mmCIF file of C-alpha atoms in Angstrom:
data_model
loop_
_atom_site.group_PDB
_atom_site.id
_atom_site.type_symbol
_atom_site.label_atom_id
_atom_site.label_comp_id
_atom_site.label_asym_id
_atom_site.label_seq_id
_atom_site.Cartn_x
_atom_site.Cartn_y
_atom_site.Cartn_z
ATOM 1 C CA MET X 1 -0.190 0.117 0.378
ATOM 2 C CA ALA X 2 3.065 2.712 0.625
ATOM 3 C CA ARG X 3 3.853 1.866 -3.268
ATOM 4 C CA ILE X 4 0.800 2.807 -4.440
ATOM 5 C CA ALA X 5 -0.586 5.074 -1.947
ATOM 6 C CA GLY X 6 0.612 7.689 -3.895
ATOM 7 C CA ARG X 7 -1.993 7.261 -6.701
ATOM 8 C CA PHE X 8 -5.250 8.059 -4.237
ATOM 9 C CA GLY X 9 -5.518 12.249 -3.695
ATOM 10 C CA ARG X 10 -7.557 11.454 -0.548
ATOM 11 C CA VAL X 11 -7.690 8.960 2.428
ATOM 12 C CA GLU X 12 -10.988 7.635 2.115
ATOM 13 C CA PRO X 13 -10.159 5.648 -1.293
ATOM 14 C CA ARG X 14 -6.564 5.114 -0.305
ATOM 15 C CA ALA X 15 -8.376 2.934 2.891
ATOM 16 C CA SER X 16 -10.915 1.523 0.677
ATOM 17 C CA ALA X 17 -7.732 0.418 -1.668
ATOM 18 C CA ARG X 18 -6.137 -1.012 1.366
ATOM 19 C CA ALA X 19 -9.302 -2.906 2.699
ATOM 20 C CA TYR X 20 -10.113 -4.065 -0.773
ATOM 21 C CA LEU X 21 -6.220 -5.644 -1.228
ATOM 22 C CA LEU X 22 -6.712 -7.364 1.910
ATOM 23 C CA GLY X 23 -10.651 -9.062 0.802
ATOM 24 C CA LEU X 24 -9.194 -10.132 -2.525
ATOM 25 C CA LEU X 25 -6.107 -12.112 0.064
ATOM 26 C CA SER X 26 -8.474 -13.269 2.290
ATOM 27 C CA LYS X 27 -10.896 -16.334 2.334
ATOM 28 C CA VAL X 28 -14.028 -14.894 1.261
ATOM 29 C CA GLU X 29 -15.898 -17.057 -1.300
ATOM 30 C CA ARG X 30 -16.805 -14.383 -3.576
ATOM 31 C CA LYS X 31 -14.801 -11.766 -3.912
ATOM 32 C CA ASN X 32 -17.268 -9.053 -5.020
ATOM 33 C CA CYS X 33 -17.707 -5.471 -3.507
ATOM 34 C CA TRP X 34 -20.725 -6.755 -1.382
ATOM 35 C CA GLN X 35 -18.925 -9.546 0.267
ATOM 36 C CA LEU X 36 -15.426 -7.279 0.671
ATOM 37 C CA ALA X 37 -17.610 -4.467 2.425
ATOM 38 C CA GLU X 38 -18.578 -7.492 4.731
ATOM 39 C CA GLN X 39 -15.312 -8.732 5.135
ATOM 40 C CA ALA X 40 -14.109 -5.355 6.133
ATOM 41 C CA GLY X 41 -17.229 -4.919 8.544
ATOM 42 C CA LEU X 42 -18.420 -1.626 6.650
ATOM 43 C CA ALA X 43 -21.852 -1.058 7.125
ATOM 44 C CA ARG X 44 -22.689 -0.883 3.267
ATOM 45 C CA PRO X 45 -21.213 -1.813 0.163
ATOM 46 C CA GLY X 46 -20.987 1.864 -1.169
ATOM 47 C CA PRO X 47 -16.981 2.523 -0.229
ATOM 48 C CA MET X 48 -15.945 -0.748 -2.199
ATOM 49 C CA GLN X 49 -18.316 0.693 -4.887
ATOM 50 C CA ARG X 50 -17.303 4.102 -5.364
ATOM 51 C CA LEU X 51 -13.601 2.982 -5.269
ATOM 52 C CA LEU X 52 -14.348 0.746 -8.379
ATOM 53 C CA ARG X 53 -16.582 3.601 -10.418
ATOM 54 C CA TYR X 54 -16.205 7.027 -8.917
ATOM 55 C CA ALA X 55 -13.067 8.110 -6.532
ATOM 56 C CA ARG X 56 -10.125 9.794 -8.629
ATOM 57 C CA TRP X 57 -7.430 7.681 -8.738
ATOM 58 C CA ASP X 58 -5.768 6.256 -11.960
ATOM 59 C CA ALA X 59 -5.870 2.512 -12.570
ATOM 60 C CA ASP X 60 -2.980 2.590 -15.265
ATOM 61 C CA ALA X 61 -0.860 4.296 -12.793
ATOM 62 C CA VAL X 62 -1.215 1.888 -10.277
ATOM 63 C CA ARG X 63 -0.521 -0.859 -13.420
ATOM 64 C CA ASP X 64 2.498 1.129 -13.773
ATOM 65 C CA ASP X 65 3.546 0.547 -10.071
ATOM 66 C CA VAL X 66 2.417 -3.329 -10.511
ATOM 67 C CA ARG X 67 4.630 -4.061 -13.380
ATOM 68 C CA THR X 68 7.785 -2.356 -11.611
ATOM 69 C CA TYR X 69 6.589 -4.474 -8.306
ATOM 70 C CA ALA X 70 6.898 -7.541 -9.804
ATOM 71 C CA VAL X 71 9.986 -6.640 -11.626
ATOM 72 C CA GLU X 72 12.163 -5.374 -8.636
ATOM 73 C CA HIS X 73 10.731 -9.296 -7.148
ATOM 74 C CA LEU X 74 11.198 -11.277 -9.818
ATOM 75 C CA GLY X 75 12.898 -10.008 -12.617
ATOM 76 C CA THR X 76 16.310 -12.331 -14.066
ATOM 77 C CA ASP X 77 18.182 -12.661 -17.190
ATOM 78 C CA ASP X 78 15.743 -15.279 -18.574
ATOM 79 C CA ALA X 79 12.729 -13.073 -18.542
ATOM 80 C CA VAL X 80 9.870 -13.548 -21.040
ATOM 81 C CA LEU X 81 7.081 -11.490 -22.068
ATOM 82 C CA ILE X 82 3.935 -13.978 -22.338
ATOM 83 C CA VAL X 83 0.430 -12.652 -23.989
ATOM 84 C CA ASP X 84 -3.296 -14.666 -23.753
ATOM 85 C CA GLU X 85 -6.373 -13.531 -23.200
ATOM 86 C CA THR X 86 -8.705 -14.913 -20.748
ATOM 87 C CA GLY X 87 -12.660 -14.754 -20.819
ATOM 88 C CA PHE X 88 -15.225 -13.705 -18.161
ATOM 89 C CA VAL X 89 -18.380 -15.526 -18.770
ATOM 90 C CA LYS X 90 -21.064 -12.678 -17.678
ATOM 91 C CA LYS X 91 -25.518 -12.097 -18.549
ATOM 92 C CA GLY X 92 -27.174 -9.828 -20.100
ATOM 93 C CA HIS X 93 -25.151 -7.586 -22.440
ATOM 94 C CA ALA X 94 -24.707 -4.328 -20.414
ATOM 95 C CA SER X 95 -21.430 -4.987 -19.223
ATOM 96 C CA ALA X 96 -18.305 -3.508 -21.267
ATOM 97 C CA GLY X 97 -17.611 -5.211 -24.519
ATOM 98 C CA VAL X 98 -19.466 -7.764 -23.685
ATOM 99 C CA GLN X 99 -20.800 -10.435 -26.398
ATOM 100 C CA ARG X 100 -21.200 -13.761 -27.285
ATOM 101 C CA GLN X 101 -17.956 -14.906 -28.743
ATOM 102 C CA TYR X 102 -15.102 -18.254 -28.092
ATOM 103 C CA THR X 103 -13.577 -17.775 -24.672
ATOM 104 C CA GLY X 104 -11.076 -20.925 -23.538
ATOM 105 C CA THR X 105 -12.238 -20.163 -20.058
ATOM 106 C CA ALA X 106 -15.483 -22.441 -21.252
ATOM 107 C CA GLY X 107 -14.177 -23.922 -24.294
ATOM 108 C CA ARG X 108 -17.212 -22.731 -26.255
ATOM 109 C CA ILE X 109 -19.222 -19.511 -27.678
ATOM 110 C CA GLU X 110 -20.512 -17.713 -24.359
ATOM 111 C CA ASN X 111 -22.046 -14.694 -23.624
ATOM 112 C CA SER X 112 -18.761 -12.937 -21.977
ATOM 113 C CA GLN X 113 -16.068 -9.979 -21.588
ATOM 114 C CA VAL X 114 -12.595 -10.869 -23.451
ATOM 115 C CA GLY X 115 -9.664 -9.710 -21.466
ATOM 116 C CA VAL X 116 -6.346 -9.674 -23.055
ATOM 117 C CA PHE X 117 -3.037 -9.843 -21.079
ATOM 118 C CA LEU X 118 0.265 -9.611 -20.469
ATOM 119 C CA ALA X 119 2.401 -11.994 -18.059
ATOM 120 C CA TYR X 120 5.858 -11.904 -17.073
ATOM 121 C CA ALA X 121 7.817 -14.841 -16.381
ATOM 122 C CA THR X 122 11.683 -16.107 -14.950
ATOM 123 C CA SER X 123 12.733 -18.609 -13.211
ATOM 124 C CA ARG X 124 11.801 -16.761 -10.264
ATOM 125 C CA GLY X 125 7.560 -16.523 -10.644
ATOM 126 C CA ARG X 126 5.479 -14.624 -13.279
ATOM 127 C CA ALA X 127 2.809 -12.401 -12.532
ATOM 128 C CA LEU X 128 0.248 -10.346 -14.567
ATOM 129 C CA ILE X 129 1.959 -7.027 -15.274
ATOM 130 C CA ASP X 130 -0.718 -5.451 -18.136
ATOM 131 C CA ARG X 131 -4.359 -5.907 -19.404
ATOM 132 C CA ARG X 132 -6.800 -4.166 -22.064
ATOM 133 C CA LEU X 133 -10.468 -5.366 -22.333
ATOM 134 C CA TYR X 134 -11.073 -6.390 -26.093
ATOM 135 C CA LEU X 135 -13.944 -4.408 -27.317
ATOM 136 C CA PRO X 136 -15.888 -6.253 -30.451
ATOM 137 C CA GLU X 137 -15.845 -3.946 -33.552
ATOM 138 C CA GLN X 138 -19.276 -4.372 -34.236
ATOM 139 C CA SER X 139 -21.616 -5.162 -31.465
ATOM 140 C CA TRP X 140 -19.576 -2.267 -29.809
ATOM 141 C CA CYS X 141 -17.065 0.024 -30.912
ATOM 142 C CA THR X 142 -19.810 1.406 -33.872
ATOM 143 C CA ASP X 143 -22.973 1.948 -31.251
ATOM 144 C CA PRO X 144 -22.479 5.221 -29.251
ATOM 145 C CA GLU X 145 -25.375 4.822 -27.074
ATOM 146 C CA ARG X 146 -24.234 1.481 -26.048
ATOM 147 C CA ARG X 147 -20.178 2.801 -25.100
ATOM 148 C CA ARG X 148 -21.774 5.642 -23.435
ATOM 149 C CA ALA X 149 -24.056 3.570 -21.138
ATOM 150 C CA ALA X 150 -20.551 1.453 -20.093
ATOM 151 C CA GLY X 151 -18.690 4.393 -19.503
ATOM 152 C CA ILE X 152 -16.150 3.404 -22.613
ATOM 153 C CA PRO X 153 -13.762 6.649 -23.293
ATOM 154 C CA GLU X 154 -14.424 8.345 -26.912
ATOM 155 C CA GLU X 155 -10.992 7.977 -27.230
ATOM 156 C CA VAL X 156 -11.014 4.008 -27.584
ATOM 157 C CA ARG X 157 -11.039 2.512 -30.946
ATOM 158 C CA PHE X 158 -11.486 -0.795 -32.181
ATOM 159 C CA ALA X 159 -8.081 -2.813 -32.025
ATOM 160 C CA THR X 160 -7.490 -6.359 -32.742
ATOM 161 C CA LYS X 161 -6.053 -8.896 -29.520
ATOM 162 C CA PRO X 162 -2.966 -9.173 -31.227
ATOM 163 C CA ARG X 163 -2.966 -4.672 -31.441
ATOM 164 C CA LEU X 164 -3.708 -4.532 -28.029
ATOM 165 C CA ALA X 165 -1.114 -7.618 -27.338
ATOM 166 C CA TRP X 166 1.752 -4.775 -28.778
ATOM 167 C CA GLU X 167 0.701 -2.443 -26.916
ATOM 168 C CA MET X 168 1.147 -3.854 -23.301
ATOM 169 C CA ILE X 169 4.471 -5.306 -25.007
ATOM 170 C CA ALA X 170 5.867 -1.803 -26.268
ATOM 171 C CA ALA X 171 4.766 -0.369 -23.124
ATOM 172 C CA ALA X 172 6.378 -2.546 -20.957
ATOM 173 C CA LEU X 173 9.774 -2.202 -23.241
ATOM 174 C CA ASP X 174 9.121 1.307 -23.097
ATOM 175 C CA ALA X 175 9.514 1.048 -19.211
ATOM 176 C CA GLY X 176 12.192 -0.685 -19.127
ATOM 177 C CA VAL X 177 11.296 -4.136 -18.561
ATOM 178 C CA GLN X 178 14.001 -6.540 -19.535
ATOM 179 C CA ALA X 179 12.822 -9.278 -21.564
ATOM 180 C CA PRO X 180 14.496 -10.830 -24.221
ATOM 181 C CA TRP X 181 11.752 -13.024 -25.555
ATOM 182 C CA VAL X 182 8.181 -12.434 -26.292
ATOM 183 C CA THR X 183 6.055 -16.013 -26.850
ATOM 184 C CA GLY X 184 1.734 -16.485 -27.465
ATOM 185 C CA ASP X 185 -0.636 -18.851 -29.209
ATOM 186 C CA GLU X 186 -1.667 -19.127 -32.424
ATOM 187 C CA ALA X 187 -3.939 -15.850 -32.195
ATOM 188 C CA TYR X 188 -1.125 -14.086 -31.890
ATOM 189 C CA GLY X 189 1.865 -15.518 -33.661
ATOM 190 C CA GLN X 190 -0.496 -15.479 -36.950
ATOM 191 C CA ASP X 191 -0.355 -11.777 -36.999
ATOM 192 C CA PRO X 192 2.413 -10.810 -39.706
ATOM 193 C CA ARG X 193 2.164 -6.764 -37.664
ATOM 194 C CA LEU X 194 2.836 -8.171 -34.404
ATOM 195 C CA ARG X 195 5.634 -10.024 -35.499
ATOM 196 C CA GLY X 196 6.885 -6.884 -37.709
ATOM 197 C CA ALA X 197 7.027 -5.300 -34.523
ATOM 198 C CA LEU X 198 8.462 -7.412 -32.826
ATOM 199 C CA GLU X 199 11.438 -7.694 -34.925
ATOM 200 C CA ALA X 200 11.920 -3.882 -35.426
ATOM 201 C CA ARG X 201 12.092 -3.668 -31.759
ATOM 202 C CA GLY X 202 14.746 -6.429 -31.587
ATOM 203 C CA THR X 203 12.714 -8.609 -29.267
ATOM 204 C CA GLY X 204 12.948 -12.411 -30.272
ATOM 205 C CA TYR X 205 9.723 -14.593 -30.244
ATOM 206 C CA VAL X 206 8.757 -17.952 -30.322
ATOM 207 C CA LEU X 207 5.151 -17.678 -31.278
ATOM 208 C CA ALA X 208 2.817 -20.858 -32.047
ATOM 209 C CA VAL X 209 1.054 -20.781 -35.433
ATOM 210 C CA ALA X 210 -1.242 -23.162 -37.305
ATOM 211 C CA CYS X 211 -0.191 -26.602 -39.244
ATOM 212 C CA SER X 212 -1.253 -24.578 -42.640
ATOM 213 C CA THR X 213 1.070 -21.809 -42.267
ATOM 214 C CA ARG X 214 3.612 -21.356 -45.328
ATOM 215 C CA VAL X 215 7.413 -21.019 -44.267
ATOM 216 C CA ARG X 216 9.596 -21.006 -46.875
ATOM 217 C CA ILE X 217 12.877 -23.156 -47.054
ATOM 218 C CA ASN X 218 15.651 -23.821 -49.209
ATOM 219 C CA HIS X 219 17.268 -20.505 -48.517
ATOM 220 C CA GLY X 220 13.697 -18.829 -49.115
ATOM 221 C CA ARG X 221 13.194 -20.527 -52.174
ATOM 222 C CA THR X 222 10.672 -22.999 -51.532
ATOM 223 C CA PRO X 223 6.993 -22.108 -49.922
ATOM 224 C CA VAL X 224 5.692 -24.864 -47.981
ATOM 225 C CA ARG X 225 3.013 -25.438 -45.349
ATOM 226 C CA ALA X 226 4.652 -26.301 -42.133
ATOM 227 C CA ASP X 227 3.264 -29.221 -41.610
ATOM 228 C CA THR X 228 4.669 -30.613 -44.708
ATOM 229 C CA VAL X 229 7.779 -29.673 -43.540
ATOM 230 C CA ALA X 230 7.342 -31.718 -40.269
ATOM 231 C CA ALA X 231 6.568 -35.008 -42.474
ATOM 232 C CA ARG X 232 9.631 -34.703 -44.728
ATOM 233 C CA LEU X 233 11.910 -34.555 -41.686
ATOM 234 C CA PRO X 234 14.447 -37.601 -40.979
ATOM 235 C CA VAL X 235 14.453 -39.154 -37.965
ATOM 236 C CA THR X 236 17.540 -37.495 -36.900
ATOM 237 C CA ALA X 237 16.100 -34.310 -36.687
ATOM 238 C CA TRP X 238 14.136 -34.755 -34.025
ATOM 239 C CA GLN X 239 15.622 -34.619 -30.381
ATOM 240 C CA ARG X 240 13.973 -35.439 -27.150
ATOM 241 C CA ARG X 241 13.636 -32.260 -24.637
ATOM 242 C CA SER X 242 11.835 -30.974 -22.040
ATOM 243 C CA ALA X 243 9.261 -27.855 -21.865
ATOM 244 C CA GLY X 244 10.080 -27.336 -18.186
ATOM 245 C CA SER X 245 8.815 -29.224 -15.228
ATOM 246 C CA GLY X 246 4.648 -29.574 -15.189
ATOM 247 C CA ALA X 247 2.929 -30.837 -11.760
ATOM 248 C CA LYS X 248 3.630 -34.298 -12.720
ATOM 249 C CA GLY X 249 7.208 -34.074 -13.904
ATOM 250 C CA PRO X 250 9.096 -32.757 -16.531
ATOM 251 C CA ARG X 251 7.265 -32.364 -20.042
ATOM 252 C CA HIS X 252 9.675 -34.152 -22.733
ATOM 253 C CA TYR X 253 8.405 -33.489 -26.145
ATOM 254 C CA ASP X 254 10.199 -34.536 -29.215
ATOM 255 C CA TRP X 255 11.586 -31.545 -31.451
ATOM 256 C CA ALA X 256 13.007 -30.113 -34.795
ATOM 257 C CA TRP X 257 13.646 -27.004 -36.056
ATOM 258 C CA ILE X 258 14.695 -25.448 -39.477
ATOM 259 C CA HIS X 259 16.229 -22.814 -40.780
ATOM 260 C CA ILE X 260 13.028 -20.743 -42.884
ATOM 261 C CA GLY X 261 13.665 -17.450 -45.142
ATOM 262 C CA THR X 262 16.747 -15.952 -45.958
ATOM 263 C CA ASP X 263 17.473 -14.755 -42.417
ATOM 264 C CA LYS X 264 19.908 -17.380 -40.218
ATOM 265 C CA HIS X 265 18.418 -15.930 -37.024
ATOM 266 C CA ARG X 266 14.404 -17.081 -38.378
ATOM 267 C CA HIS X 267 13.342 -20.855 -37.416
ATOM 268 C CA LEU X 268 10.570 -23.115 -37.464
ATOM 269 C CA LEU X 269 10.133 -24.838 -34.215
ATOM 270 C CA ILE X 270 8.043 -28.056 -34.007
ATOM 271 C CA ARG X 271 7.037 -30.107 -30.963
ATOM 272 C CA ARG X 272 5.979 -33.730 -31.355
ATOM 273 C CA ASN X 273 3.741 -35.242 -28.605
ATOM 274 C CA ARG X 274 5.769 -38.511 -27.580
ATOM 275 C CA THR X 275 2.614 -40.588 -27.172
ATOM 276 C CA THR X 276 0.218 -39.187 -29.530
ATOM 277 C CA GLY X 277 2.095 -37.818 -32.185
ATOM 278 C CA GLU X 278 0.159 -34.537 -31.936
ATOM 279 C CA LEU X 279 2.563 -31.316 -33.403
ATOM 280 C CA ALA X 280 2.739 -28.267 -32.330
ATOM 281 C CA PHE X 281 4.140 -25.388 -34.228
ATOM 282 C CA TYR X 282 5.977 -21.941 -33.236
ATOM 283 C CA LEU X 283 7.445 -18.558 -35.961
ATOM 284 C CA CYS X 284 10.819 -17.913 -34.181
ATOM 285 C CA TRP X 285 13.136 -15.269 -34.772
ATOM 286 C CA SER X 286 15.980 -13.535 -32.482
ATOM 287 C CA PRO X 287 18.640 -10.687 -32.872
ATOM 288 C CA THR X 288 21.568 -13.149 -32.216
ATOM 289 C CA THR X 289 22.210 -16.770 -32.758
ATOM 290 C CA VAL X 290 20.560 -19.142 -30.565
ATOM 291 C CA THR X 291 20.423 -22.711 -29.780
ATOM 292 C CA LEU X 292 17.404 -25.234 -29.942
ATOM 293 C CA ALA X 293 17.485 -25.751 -26.018
ATOM 294 C CA GLU X 294 16.598 -21.888 -26.004
ATOM 295 C CA LEU X 295 13.865 -21.896 -27.843
ATOM 296 C CA VAL X 296 12.561 -24.740 -26.381
ATOM 297 C CA ARG X 297 12.651 -23.001 -22.910
ATOM 298 C CA VAL X 298 10.427 -20.192 -24.095
ATOM 299 C CA ALA X 299 7.895 -22.533 -26.119
ATOM 300 C CA GLY X 300 7.533 -23.840 -22.604
ATOM 301 C CA ILE X 301 6.764 -21.233 -20.562
ATOM 302 C CA ARG X 302 4.135 -19.782 -22.411
ATOM 303 C CA TRP X 303 1.855 -22.190 -20.102
ATOM 304 C CA SER X 304 2.792 -20.322 -17.430
ATOM 305 C CA VAL X 305 -0.043 -17.613 -17.909
ATOM 306 C CA GLU X 306 -2.238 -20.549 -17.726
ATOM 307 C CA GLU X 307 -1.324 -20.576 -14.253
ATOM 308 C CA CYS X 308 -1.420 -17.219 -13.538
ATOM 309 C CA PHE X 309 -4.851 -16.814 -14.926
ATOM 310 C CA GLN X 310 -5.749 -20.336 -12.778
ATOM 311 C CA ALA X 311 -4.323 -18.007 -9.535
ATOM 312 C CA ALA X 312 -5.683 -14.899 -10.014
ATOM 313 C CA LYS X 313 -9.088 -16.350 -10.451
ATOM 314 C CA GLY X 314 -8.488 -19.205 -7.921
ATOM 315 C CA GLN X 315 -6.804 -16.939 -5.208
ATOM 316 C CA VAL X 316 -7.576 -13.619 -5.555
ATOM 317 C CA GLY X 317 -10.785 -12.864 -7.410
ATOM 318 C CA LEU X 318 -9.803 -11.839 -10.847
ATOM 319 C CA ASP X 319 -13.124 -13.034 -12.541
ATOM 320 C CA HIS X 320 -15.284 -12.347 -9.422
ATOM 321 C CA TYR X 321 -16.374 -8.570 -9.969
ATOM 322 C CA GLN X 322 -19.900 -7.713 -10.819
ATOM 323 C CA VAL X 323 -19.325 -4.668 -12.256
ATOM 324 C CA ARG X 324 -20.362 -3.035 -15.660
ATOM 325 C CA ASN X 325 -18.827 -0.169 -16.248
ATOM 326 C CA TRP X 326 -15.137 0.637 -18.704
ATOM 327 C CA THR X 327 -13.193 1.900 -15.510
ATOM 328 C CA SER X 328 -14.864 -0.144 -12.799
ATOM 329 C CA TRP X 329 -13.702 -3.368 -14.780
ATOM 330 C CA HIS X 330 -10.265 -2.125 -15.105
ATOM 331 C CA ARG X 331 -9.828 -1.339 -12.000
ATOM 332 C CA HIS X 332 -10.749 -4.160 -10.165
ATOM 333 C CA ILE X 333 -8.991 -6.330 -12.499
ATOM 334 C CA THR X 334 -5.446 -3.934 -11.737
ATOM 335 C CA LEU X 335 -6.242 -4.553 -7.718
ATOM 336 C CA ALA X 336 -6.428 -8.646 -8.359
ATOM 337 C CA MET X 337 -2.976 -8.030 -10.648
ATOM 338 C CA LEU X 338 -1.389 -6.660 -7.487
ATOM 339 C CA ALA X 339 -2.600 -9.069 -4.991
ATOM 340 C CA LEU X 340 -1.337 -12.004 -6.896
ATOM 341 C CA ALA X 341 1.671 -10.193 -7.797
ATOM 342 C CA PHE X 342 2.457 -9.655 -3.606
ATOM 343 C CA LEU X 343 1.586 -13.433 -3.393
ATOM 344 C CA THR X 344 4.093 -13.831 -5.841
ATOM 345 C CA ALA X 345 6.621 -12.396 -4.612
ATOM 346 C CA LEU X 346 6.734 -13.536 -1.396
ATOM 347 C CA ALA X 347 6.575 -16.909 -2.735
ATOM 348 C CA ALA X 348 9.933 -16.211 -4.513
ATOM 349 C CA ASP X 349 11.679 -14.198 -1.872
ATOM 350 C CA ALA X 350 11.060 -17.601 0.435
ATOM 351 C CA ALA X 351 12.239 -19.988 -2.495
ATOM 352 C CA PRO X 352 15.159 -21.887 -1.415
ATOM 353 C CA LYS X 353 18.122 -20.924 -3.715
ATOM 354 C CA ARG X 354 19.255 -23.451 -6.318
ATOM 355 C CA SER X 355 22.322 -23.831 -8.102
ATOM 356 C CA ALA X 356 22.246 -24.224 -11.850
ATOM 357 C CA GLY X 357 21.417 -27.766 -13.288
ATOM 358 C CA PRO X 358 18.716 -29.903 -14.098
ATOM 359 C CA HIS X 359 15.571 -29.533 -11.342
ATOM 360 C CA ARG X 360 15.595 -32.788 -9.439
ATOM 361 C CA PRO X 361 12.585 -33.600 -6.324
ATOM 362 C CA ALA X 362 13.124 -32.460 -3.156
ATOM 363 C CA ARG X 363 14.777 -35.667 -0.729
ATOM 364 C CA ASN X 364 12.286 -37.325 1.090
ATOM 365 C CA SER X 365 12.602 -35.171 4.208
ATOM 366 C CA GLU X 366 12.343 -31.903 2.321
ATOM 367 C CA PRO X 367 8.943 -29.798 1.546
ATOM 368 C CA ILE X 368 7.881 -28.457 -1.599
ATOM 369 C CA SER X 369 8.795 -24.311 -1.711
ATOM 370 C CA LEU X 370 5.636 -21.979 -0.683
ATOM 371 C CA THR X 371 3.137 -21.853 -3.207
ATOM 372 C CA VAL X 372 0.778 -18.649 -4.338
ATOM 373 C CA PRO X 373 -2.261 -20.785 -2.542
ATOM 374 C CA GLU X 374 -0.481 -22.086 0.988
ATOM 375 C CA ILE X 375 1.726 -18.300 1.394
ATOM 376 C CA ARG X 376 -2.667 -16.583 0.795
ATOM 377 C CA HIS X 377 -3.697 -19.121 3.460
ATOM 378 C CA LEU X 378 -0.891 -18.600 5.790
ATOM 379 C CA CYS X 379 -1.665 -14.354 5.096
ATOM 380 C CA THR X 380 -5.564 -15.569 5.905
ATOM 381 C CA LEU X 381 -4.951 -17.269 9.339
ATOM 382 C CA VAL X 382 -2.596 -14.265 10.439
ATOM 383 C CA LEU X 383 -4.918 -11.965 9.464
ATOM 384 C CA GLY X 384 -8.294 -13.510 10.186
ATOM 385 C CA SER X 385 -6.840 -15.801 13.393
ATOM 386 C CA PRO X 386 -4.489 -13.593 15.764
ATOM 387 C CA THR X 387 -4.683 -16.539 18.464
ATOM 388 C CA VAL X 388 -2.927 -19.117 16.285
ATOM 389 C CA THR X 389 0.497 -18.780 16.958
ATOM 390 C CA ALA X 390 3.566 -18.706 14.393
ATOM 391 C CA ALA X 391 4.655 -22.523 15.366
ATOM 392 C CA ARG X 392 1.517 -24.060 15.050
ATOM 393 C CA LEU X 393 0.866 -21.993 11.546
ATOM 394 C CA LEU X 394 4.520 -23.132 10.297
ATOM 395 C CA HIS X 395 3.880 -26.701 11.509
ATOM 396 C CA TRP X 396 1.127 -27.168 9.664
ATOM 397 C CA SER X 397 2.613 -25.876 6.808
ATOM 398 C CA ILE X 398 5.321 -27.747 6.802
ATOM 399 C CA TRP X 399 3.063 -30.886 7.286
ATOM 400 C CA ARG X 400 0.840 -30.330 4.131
ATOM 401 C CA ARG X 401 3.892 -29.460 1.859
ATOM 402 C CA ARG X 402 5.897 -32.289 2.836
ATOM 403 C CA HIS X 403 2.469 -34.820 1.606
ATOM 404 C CA GLN X 404 2.331 -32.523 -1.524
ATOM 405 C CA ALA X 405 6.314 -33.259 -2.074
ATOM 406 C CA THR X 406 5.660 -37.101 -1.643
ATOM 407 C CA ALA X 407 3.095 -36.719 -4.020
ATOM 408 C CA ARG X 408 4.893 -35.172 -6.432
ATOM 409 C CA ARG X 409 7.701 -37.397 -6.391
ATOM 410 C CA SER X 410 5.045 -40.143 -7.064
ATOM 411 C CA HIS X 411 4.593 -39.020 -10.305
ATOM 412 C CA TYR X 412 7.824 -37.762 -11.057
ATOM 413 C CA ARG X 413 8.372 -41.802 -10.892
ATOM 414 C CA ARG X 414 5.378 -42.758 -12.654
ATOM 415 C CA ARG X 415 6.176 -40.484 -15.267
ATOM 416 C CA SER X 416 9.659 -41.886 -15.879
ATOM 417 C CA ASN X 417 8.748 -45.421 -15.649
ATOM 418 C CA PRO X 418 6.547 -46.772 -18.157
ATOM 419 C CA GLU X 419 5.253 -49.830 -16.064
ATOM 420 C CA LEU X 420 4.773 -48.069 -12.928
ATOM 421 C CA ALA X 421 2.557 -45.421 -15.216
ATOM 422 C CA GLY X 422 0.365 -48.483 -16.974
#
């Protein structure tokens, strides 16, 4: 709160923001204004509603504070910026940007809002550092009355999701964020303008593309589909590598890469599932020469943004809001991002220092490192149950994490031993 206190001109909204953040970190089941007001001991939800709708404070300035805070606590030389979107299923048609559209949250077309997010990921952790609410062109951008009712500023115009992603990436780079790589799924990899903007900025990328994407091989002379390239590769072209550790151990795939075009720093990266044979394709570019291992690392880290969304929704109520206004949406999302960054920073600072080399499961006597859910649980007990001693909190935390370490080792053994897996 000391970091963002200067963003509030009056003491009342500053106090409400503190109570709002504590509510997001609490065990309240639904983190909307009504329940957060009750958690804070208020007589009515008015102060929380005013904080999101009418109080004078700049959510974008607080967003900048969140970004700076995340980089300070998580920053390393291996940083990657990840662009992705998530849906917020809604009823009615008054919420800013809502319409029937596909959202991965539901896995189908639903009445929903879609937010485009930028995540910052390193070996120390990951956090959401920027956000944009996607405004559909036909149903919203060309309807002045609907825009006014939802409080959408006049200067906001239609922008594609890749365009919104680039705005966030450029803002982060302009702010001094040191991240040599950007990654994202097909929705962003298929956009040539986004790829061109990253190259012009000198920022490397590993972006997923469709199997039908056409690339140029033979020094740029022969155009061919990406899946055709994969089918022609010899057995010796494939290498088994891990795309990082998952919940059940290292995620091993077969990988192949080839130079495309006339630029020696441009590649097509192909991932093959060792069990199903399913293929995934990535267009890659870097300003300097890189190894296959580095491209695989960047491709694998893209999935950490899904962990960010899961933690943000499950731990700090990213999707619990009940607001319709454009400003209110951005304010709630920003405060939820701050709460998540706080938990992530604590987890990173509490993690034991690891020596260089491959990750190995903890020994039998070692609990897993503190996680975001565990830290939020401990914060809830500290803030809500002052009679609970620190010794008891630590005892139960260690007990839980030792059992989680046992489960992890079991998963690792199954993954590494096909007979046990069967």
